[in-house]
Tab-separated table of C-alpha atoms and ligand atoms in Angstrom:
chain	number	residue	atom	x	y	z
Y	1	MET	CA	-26.570	3.745	-4.259
Y	2	LEU	CA	-22.870	3.268	-3.440
Y	3	LYS	CA	-20.259	6.005	-3.770
Y	4	PRO	CA	-17.262	5.503	-6.091
Y	5	PRO	CA	-14.599	3.216	-4.595
Y	6	ILE	CA	-11.489	4.517	-2.867
Y	7	GLY	CA	-8.042	2.929	-2.643
Y	8	ILE	CA	-5.989	2.412	0.501
Y	9	LEU	CA	-2.254	1.743	0.249
Y	10	GLY	CA	-0.607	0.790	3.516
Y	11	GLY	CA	3.139	0.564	3.829
Y	12	THR	CA	6.244	1.316	5.788
Y	13	PHE	CA	7.211	3.896	3.151
Y	14	ASP	CA	10.820	3.966	4.330
Y	15	PRO	CA	11.021	5.801	1.952
Y	16	ILE	CA	8.006	6.073	-0.380
Y	17	HIS	CA	9.038	5.391	-3.996
Y	18	ILE	CA	7.709	4.853	-7.537
Y	19	GLY	CA	7.080	1.150	-6.830
Y	20	HIS	CA	4.372	2.334	-4.425
Y	21	LEU	CA	3.131	5.277	-6.449
Y	22	ARG	CA	3.001	4.069	-10.079
Y	23	PRO	CA	0.881	0.953	-9.400
Y	24	ALA	CA	-1.423	3.054	-7.182
Y	25	ILE	CA	-1.834	5.740	-9.870
Y	26	GLU	CA	-2.571	3.031	-12.438
Y	27	ALA	CA	-5.087	1.339	-10.119
Y	28	ARG	CA	-6.801	4.688	-9.605
Y	29	GLU	CA	-7.044	5.192	-13.372
Y	30	ALA	CA	-8.045	1.623	-14.243
Y	31	LEU	CA	-10.682	1.273	-11.533
Y	32	GLY	CA	-11.933	4.863	-11.347
Y	33	LEU	CA	-10.989	5.242	-7.673
Y	34	ALA	CA	-12.230	8.514	-6.198
Y	35	GLU	CA	-8.986	8.844	-4.228
Y	36	VAL	CA	-6.030	6.861	-2.967
Y	37	ARG	CA	-5.214	7.118	0.720
Y	38	LEU	CA	-1.605	6.488	1.651
Y	39	LEU	CA	-1.555	4.859	5.070
Y	40	PRO	CA	1.871	4.830	6.725
Y	41	ASN	CA	2.229	2.023	9.286
Y	42	HIS	CA	3.480	2.897	12.735
Y	43	ILE	CA	4.695	-0.342	14.231
Y	44	PRO	CA	4.647	-2.857	11.407
Y	45	PRO	CA	3.641	-6.193	12.948
Y	46	HIS	CA	5.673	-8.391	10.569
Y	47	ARG	CA	8.734	-6.260	10.106
Y	48	ALA	CA	11.923	-5.020	11.697
Y	49	SER	CA	11.985	-1.378	12.842
Y	50	PRO	CA	12.019	1.186	10.077
Y	51	PHE	CA	15.158	3.225	9.423
Y	52	CYS	CA	13.505	6.653	9.652
Y	53	SER	CA	11.243	7.949	12.392
Y	54	SER	CA	7.476	7.929	11.955
Y	55	GLU	CA	7.600	11.718	11.587
Y	56	GLN	CA	10.133	11.515	8.755
Y	57	ARG	CA	8.245	8.767	6.935
Y	58	LEU	CA	5.036	10.760	7.321
Y	59	ALA	CA	6.708	13.927	6.023
Y	60	MET	CA	7.876	12.047	2.912
Y	61	VAL	CA	4.435	10.496	2.341
Y	62	ARG	CA	2.851	13.946	2.636
Y	63	LEU	CA	5.250	15.353	0.050
Y	64	ALA	CA	4.492	12.466	-2.322
Y	65	ALA	CA	0.727	12.946	-1.904
Y	66	ALA	CA	1.049	16.675	-2.526
Y	67	GLU	CA	2.682	15.914	-5.905
Y	68	THR	CA	0.107	13.304	-6.926
Y	69	PRO	CA	-3.445	14.342	-7.876
Y	70	GLY	CA	-6.105	12.292	-6.099
Y	71	PHE	CA	-3.742	11.093	-3.364
Y	72	VAL	CA	-4.218	11.922	0.318
Y	73	VAL	CA	-2.575	10.773	3.555
Y	74	ASP	CA	-4.344	8.816	6.273
Y	75	GLU	CA	-2.359	9.201	9.487
Y	76	ARG	CA	-4.488	7.024	11.772
Y	77	GLU	CA	-2.003	4.172	12.221
Y	78	LEU	CA	0.764	6.552	13.265
Y	79	GLY	CA	-1.462	7.798	16.062
Y	80	ARG	CA	-1.694	4.347	17.665
Y	81	ASP	CA	0.792	3.061	20.192
Y	82	LYS	CA	0.029	-0.612	19.669
Y	83	PRO	CA	0.713	-2.760	16.607
Y	84	SER	CA	-1.422	-1.757	13.670
Y	85	TYR	CA	-3.196	-4.630	12.061
Y	86	THR	CA	-4.745	-3.981	8.665
Y	87	ILE	CA	-7.962	-5.683	9.722
Y	88	ASP	CA	-8.424	-3.164	12.591
Y	89	THR	CA	-7.944	-0.250	10.216
Y	90	LEU	CA	-10.365	-1.716	7.682
Y	91	VAL	CA	-13.020	-2.266	10.357
Y	92	GLU	CA	-12.626	1.396	11.350
Y	93	LEU	CA	-12.746	2.650	7.760
Y	94	ARG	CA	-15.803	0.552	6.980
Y	95	ALA	CA	-17.655	2.165	9.908
Y	96	GLU	CA	-16.655	5.645	8.703
Y	97	LEU	CA	-17.500	4.969	5.051
Y	98	PRO	CA	-20.631	2.821	5.084
Y	99	ASP	CA	-21.509	3.503	1.421
Y	100	THR	CA	-18.048	3.432	-0.133
Y	101	PRO	CA	-16.374	0.376	-1.661
Y	102	ILE	CA	-12.854	0.145	-0.215
Y	103	CYS	CA	-10.051	-1.238	-2.368
Y	104	PHE	CA	-7.029	-2.284	-0.340
Y	105	LEU	CA	-4.024	-2.041	-2.677
Y	106	MET	CA	-1.031	-4.353	-2.319
Y	107	GLY	CA	1.837	-5.814	-4.311
Y	108	MET	CA	2.023	-9.485	-5.321
Y	109	ASP	CA	4.544	-10.119	-2.500
Y	110	SER	CA	1.892	-9.099	0.016
Y	111	LEU	CA	-0.773	-11.354	-1.545
Y	112	LEU	CA	1.604	-14.334	-1.393
Y	113	GLY	CA	2.250	-13.637	2.292
Y	114	LEU	CA	-1.363	-12.854	3.174
Y	115	PRO	CA	-1.934	-16.015	5.272
Y	116	ASN	CA	0.555	-14.565	7.801
Y	117	TRP	CA	-1.622	-11.486	8.363
Y	118	HIS	CA	-3.767	-11.179	11.452
Y	119	ARG	CA	-7.362	-12.371	10.730
Y	120	TRP	CA	-6.528	-12.468	7.025
Y	121	GLN	CA	-9.616	-14.469	6.138
Y	122	GLU	CA	-11.772	-11.523	7.252
Y	123	LEU	CA	-10.088	-8.816	5.162
Y	124	LEU	CA	-12.516	-9.431	2.285
Y	125	ASP	CA	-15.485	-8.865	4.601
Y	126	TYR	CA	-14.415	-5.213	4.753
Y	127	ALA	CA	-12.598	-4.423	1.511
Y	128	HIS	CA	-11.715	-5.568	-1.983
Y	129	LEU	CA	-8.089	-6.478	-2.627
Y	130	VAL	CA	-6.345	-4.943	-5.639
Y	131	VAL	CA	-3.048	-6.707	-6.299
Y	132	SER	CA	-0.283	-5.138	-8.388
Y	133	ALA	CA	2.307	-7.129	-10.285
Y	134	ARG	CA	5.758	-6.866	-8.737
Y	135	PRO	CA	8.925	-8.122	-10.455
Y	136	GLY	CA	10.465	-11.040	-8.584
Y	137	TRP	CA	7.113	-12.226	-7.242
Y	138	GLN	CA	5.444	-14.772	-9.491
Y	139	PRO	CA	1.758	-15.668	-9.127
Y	140	ASP	CA	2.801	-19.009	-7.672
Y	141	TYR	CA	0.146	-19.137	-4.981
Y	142	PRO	CA	0.249	-21.154	-1.778
Y	143	ALA	CA	-2.825	-23.365	-1.330
Y	144	ASP	CA	-4.576	-20.944	1.074
Y	145	VAL	CA	-4.208	-18.035	-1.330
Y	146	LYS	CA	-5.302	-20.171	-4.296
Y	147	ALA	CA	-8.480	-21.068	-2.404
Y	148	LEU	CA	-9.076	-17.402	-1.537
Y	149	LEU	CA	-8.675	-16.440	-5.210
Y	150	GLY	CA	-11.040	-19.230	-6.198
Y	151	ARG	CA	-13.720	-17.665	-4.023
Y	152	HIS	CA	-13.081	-13.972	-4.633
Y	153	LEU	CA	-11.216	-13.349	-7.920
Y	154	SER	CA	-13.129	-11.034	-10.230
Y	155	GLN	CA	-12.716	-10.414	-13.971
Y	156	ASP	CA	-15.196	-7.529	-14.023
Y	157	LYS	CA	-14.069	-4.232	-12.553
Y	158	GLN	CA	-17.687	-3.189	-12.056
Y	159	ASP	CA	-17.763	-5.715	-9.200
Y	160	LEU	CA	-15.549	-3.273	-7.300
Y	161	HIS	CA	-18.131	-0.504	-7.826
Y	162	ARG	CA	-21.255	-2.584	-7.236
Y	163	HIS	CA	-20.077	-4.204	-3.995
Y	164	ARG	CA	-18.448	-2.650	-0.966
Y	165	HIS	CA	-16.025	-5.540	-0.399
Y	166	GLY	CA	-15.337	-9.151	-1.270
Y	167	HIS	CA	-13.568	-9.129	-4.659
Y	168	ILE	CA	-9.932	-9.566	-5.649
Y	169	TRP	CA	-8.642	-7.761	-8.715
Y	170	LEU	CA	-5.270	-8.582	-10.289
Y	171	ALA	CA	-3.981	-5.343	-11.797
Y	172	GLY	CA	-2.230	-5.219	-15.163
Y	173	ASN	CA	0.197	-2.512	-14.048
Y	174	LEU	CA	3.550	-1.619	-15.533
Y	175	PRO	CA	5.945	-3.628	-13.335
Y	176	VAL	CA	8.347	-1.473	-11.304
Y	177	GLU	CA	11.448	-3.254	-10.115
Y	178	LEU	CA	12.190	-1.215	-7.011
Y	179	SER	CA	11.962	-1.785	-3.269
Y	180	ALA	CA	12.632	0.556	-0.374
Y	181	THR	CA	15.429	-1.837	0.616
Y	182	GLY	CA	17.050	-1.395	-2.808
Y	183	LEU	CA	16.580	2.358	-2.691
Y	184	ARG	CA	18.122	2.592	0.801
Y	185	ALA	CA	21.101	0.569	-0.439
Y	186	LEU	CA	21.534	2.934	-3.389
Y	187	LEU	CA	21.411	5.967	-1.072
Y	188	ALA	CA	23.844	4.322	1.342
Y	189	GLU	CA	26.309	4.137	-1.548
Y	190	GLY	CA	25.940	7.888	-2.039
Y	191	ARG	CA	24.221	7.431	-5.421
Y	192	ASP	CA	21.654	9.732	-7.060
Y	193	PRO	CA	18.047	8.514	-6.443
Y	194	ARG	CA	16.486	10.877	-9.008
Y	195	TYR	CA	13.397	9.488	-10.821
Y	196	LEU	CA	13.072	6.568	-8.395
Y	197	LEU	CA	10.946	8.688	-6.071
Y	198	PRO	CA	9.198	12.080	-6.157
Y	199	ALA	CA	11.613	15.014	-6.512
Y	200	SER	CA	10.304	16.603	-3.311
Y	201	VAL	CA	11.009	13.374	-1.397
Y	202	ALA	CA	14.527	13.155	-2.866
Y	203	ASP	CA	15.102	16.772	-1.731
Y	204	TYR	CA	13.809	15.950	1.770
Y	205	ILE	CA	16.159	12.952	2.010
Y	206	ALA	CA	19.118	15.079	0.904
Y	207	ARG	CA	18.206	17.944	3.235
Y	208	HIS	CA	17.836	15.673	6.255
Y	209	LYS	CA	20.803	13.474	5.267
Y	210	LEU	CA	18.729	10.295	5.505
Y	211	TYR	CA	19.968	6.839	4.504
Y	212	GLN	CA	23.461	8.287	4.021
Y	213	PRO	CA	26.708	6.379	3.518
Y	214	THR	CA	28.344	5.568	6.845
Y	215	PRO	CA	31.461	7.721	7.117
E	1	ATP	P1	11.044	-2.839	1.931
E	1	ATP	O1	12.001	-3.010	0.788
E	1	ATP	O2	11.566	-1.974	3.065
E	1	ATP	O3	10.514	-4.185	2.411
E	1	ATP	P2	8.887	-2.085	0.121
E	1	ATP	O4	9.547	-1.342	-0.981
E	1	ATP	O5	8.476	-3.516	-0.144
E	1	ATP	O6	9.778	-2.001	1.434
E	1	ATP	P3	6.514	-1.382	1.685
E	1	ATP	O7	6.366	-0.072	2.325
E	1	ATP	O8	6.769	-2.540	2.547
E	1	ATP	O9	7.654	-1.211	0.559
E	1	ATP	O10	5.308	-1.704	0.704
E	1	ATP	C1	4.001	-1.297	0.899
E	1	ATP	C2	3.130	-1.912	-0.176
E	1	ATP	O11	3.602	-1.522	-1.477
E	1	ATP	C3	3.112	-3.450	-0.171
E	1	ATP	O12	1.790	-3.887	-0.450
E	1	ATP	C4	4.033	-3.826	-1.317
E	1	ATP	O13	3.659	-5.060	-1.888
E	1	ATP	C5	3.798	-2.675	-2.280
E	1	ATP	N1	4.969	-2.434	-3.127
E	1	ATP	C6	6.181	-1.974	-2.737
E	1	ATP	N2	7.021	-1.897	-3.775
E	1	ATP	C7	6.320	-2.311	-4.864
E	1	ATP	C8	6.659	-2.483	-6.258
E	1	ATP	N3	7.868	-2.198	-6.712
E	1	ATP	N4	5.665	-2.922	-7.087
E	1	ATP	C9	4.432	-3.224	-6.620
E	1	ATP	N5	4.066	-3.096	-5.312
E	1	ATP	C10	4.996	-2.652	-4.457
């Protein structure tokens, strides 16, 4: 008998915002996830360096999790000194949680770019993929992703409870038109970020003078 599924949301979280949190809360509700683990990336393989330190991004993710029932922080990738590939983390999690379906949460932008991920074809051997709608990113799939959906797309959420991995679920979440890039730009203009991220995270940013306008 399998345990209830959990969600994993990896990200740079520079900073964490409602575009990360609302779709994850809705996925937890819709799919009956036992918990959502926020997984801050240390050295993102496909991205430029983050603006804040790992410690600051982790502090903000911890504050967000503390405000959100059912959310916890998984710090494992920050503890590594080499690039963190999602596949490596999923292999590790699968070994730790042999009887738990794992739902890897991502936005539509990430699904469209999936063929650039390291060993992307193997991700579904370890987890399900739960894909949230994201404004600006249409389900206009490249051929590789279309083929993957053809093999793995599920219309029955029980598939994500009955199997430990191997299904893709397209979430019907409320679209949130926000990116960390947009939020950093807003902060760099000295504007008020209230309601775009948890209040405790906004306080942390103000206290530590992060993403401030250049004098
Ligand atoms: P940046 O603007 O710095 O590129 P970001 O806002 O896209 O950052 P990430 O930390 O890169 O945030 O995102 C982590 C995960 O959250 C990715 O799977 C991404 O698709 C998803 N995500 C981020 N913002 C949204 C959003 N507004 N709606 C749905 N998913 C989102």
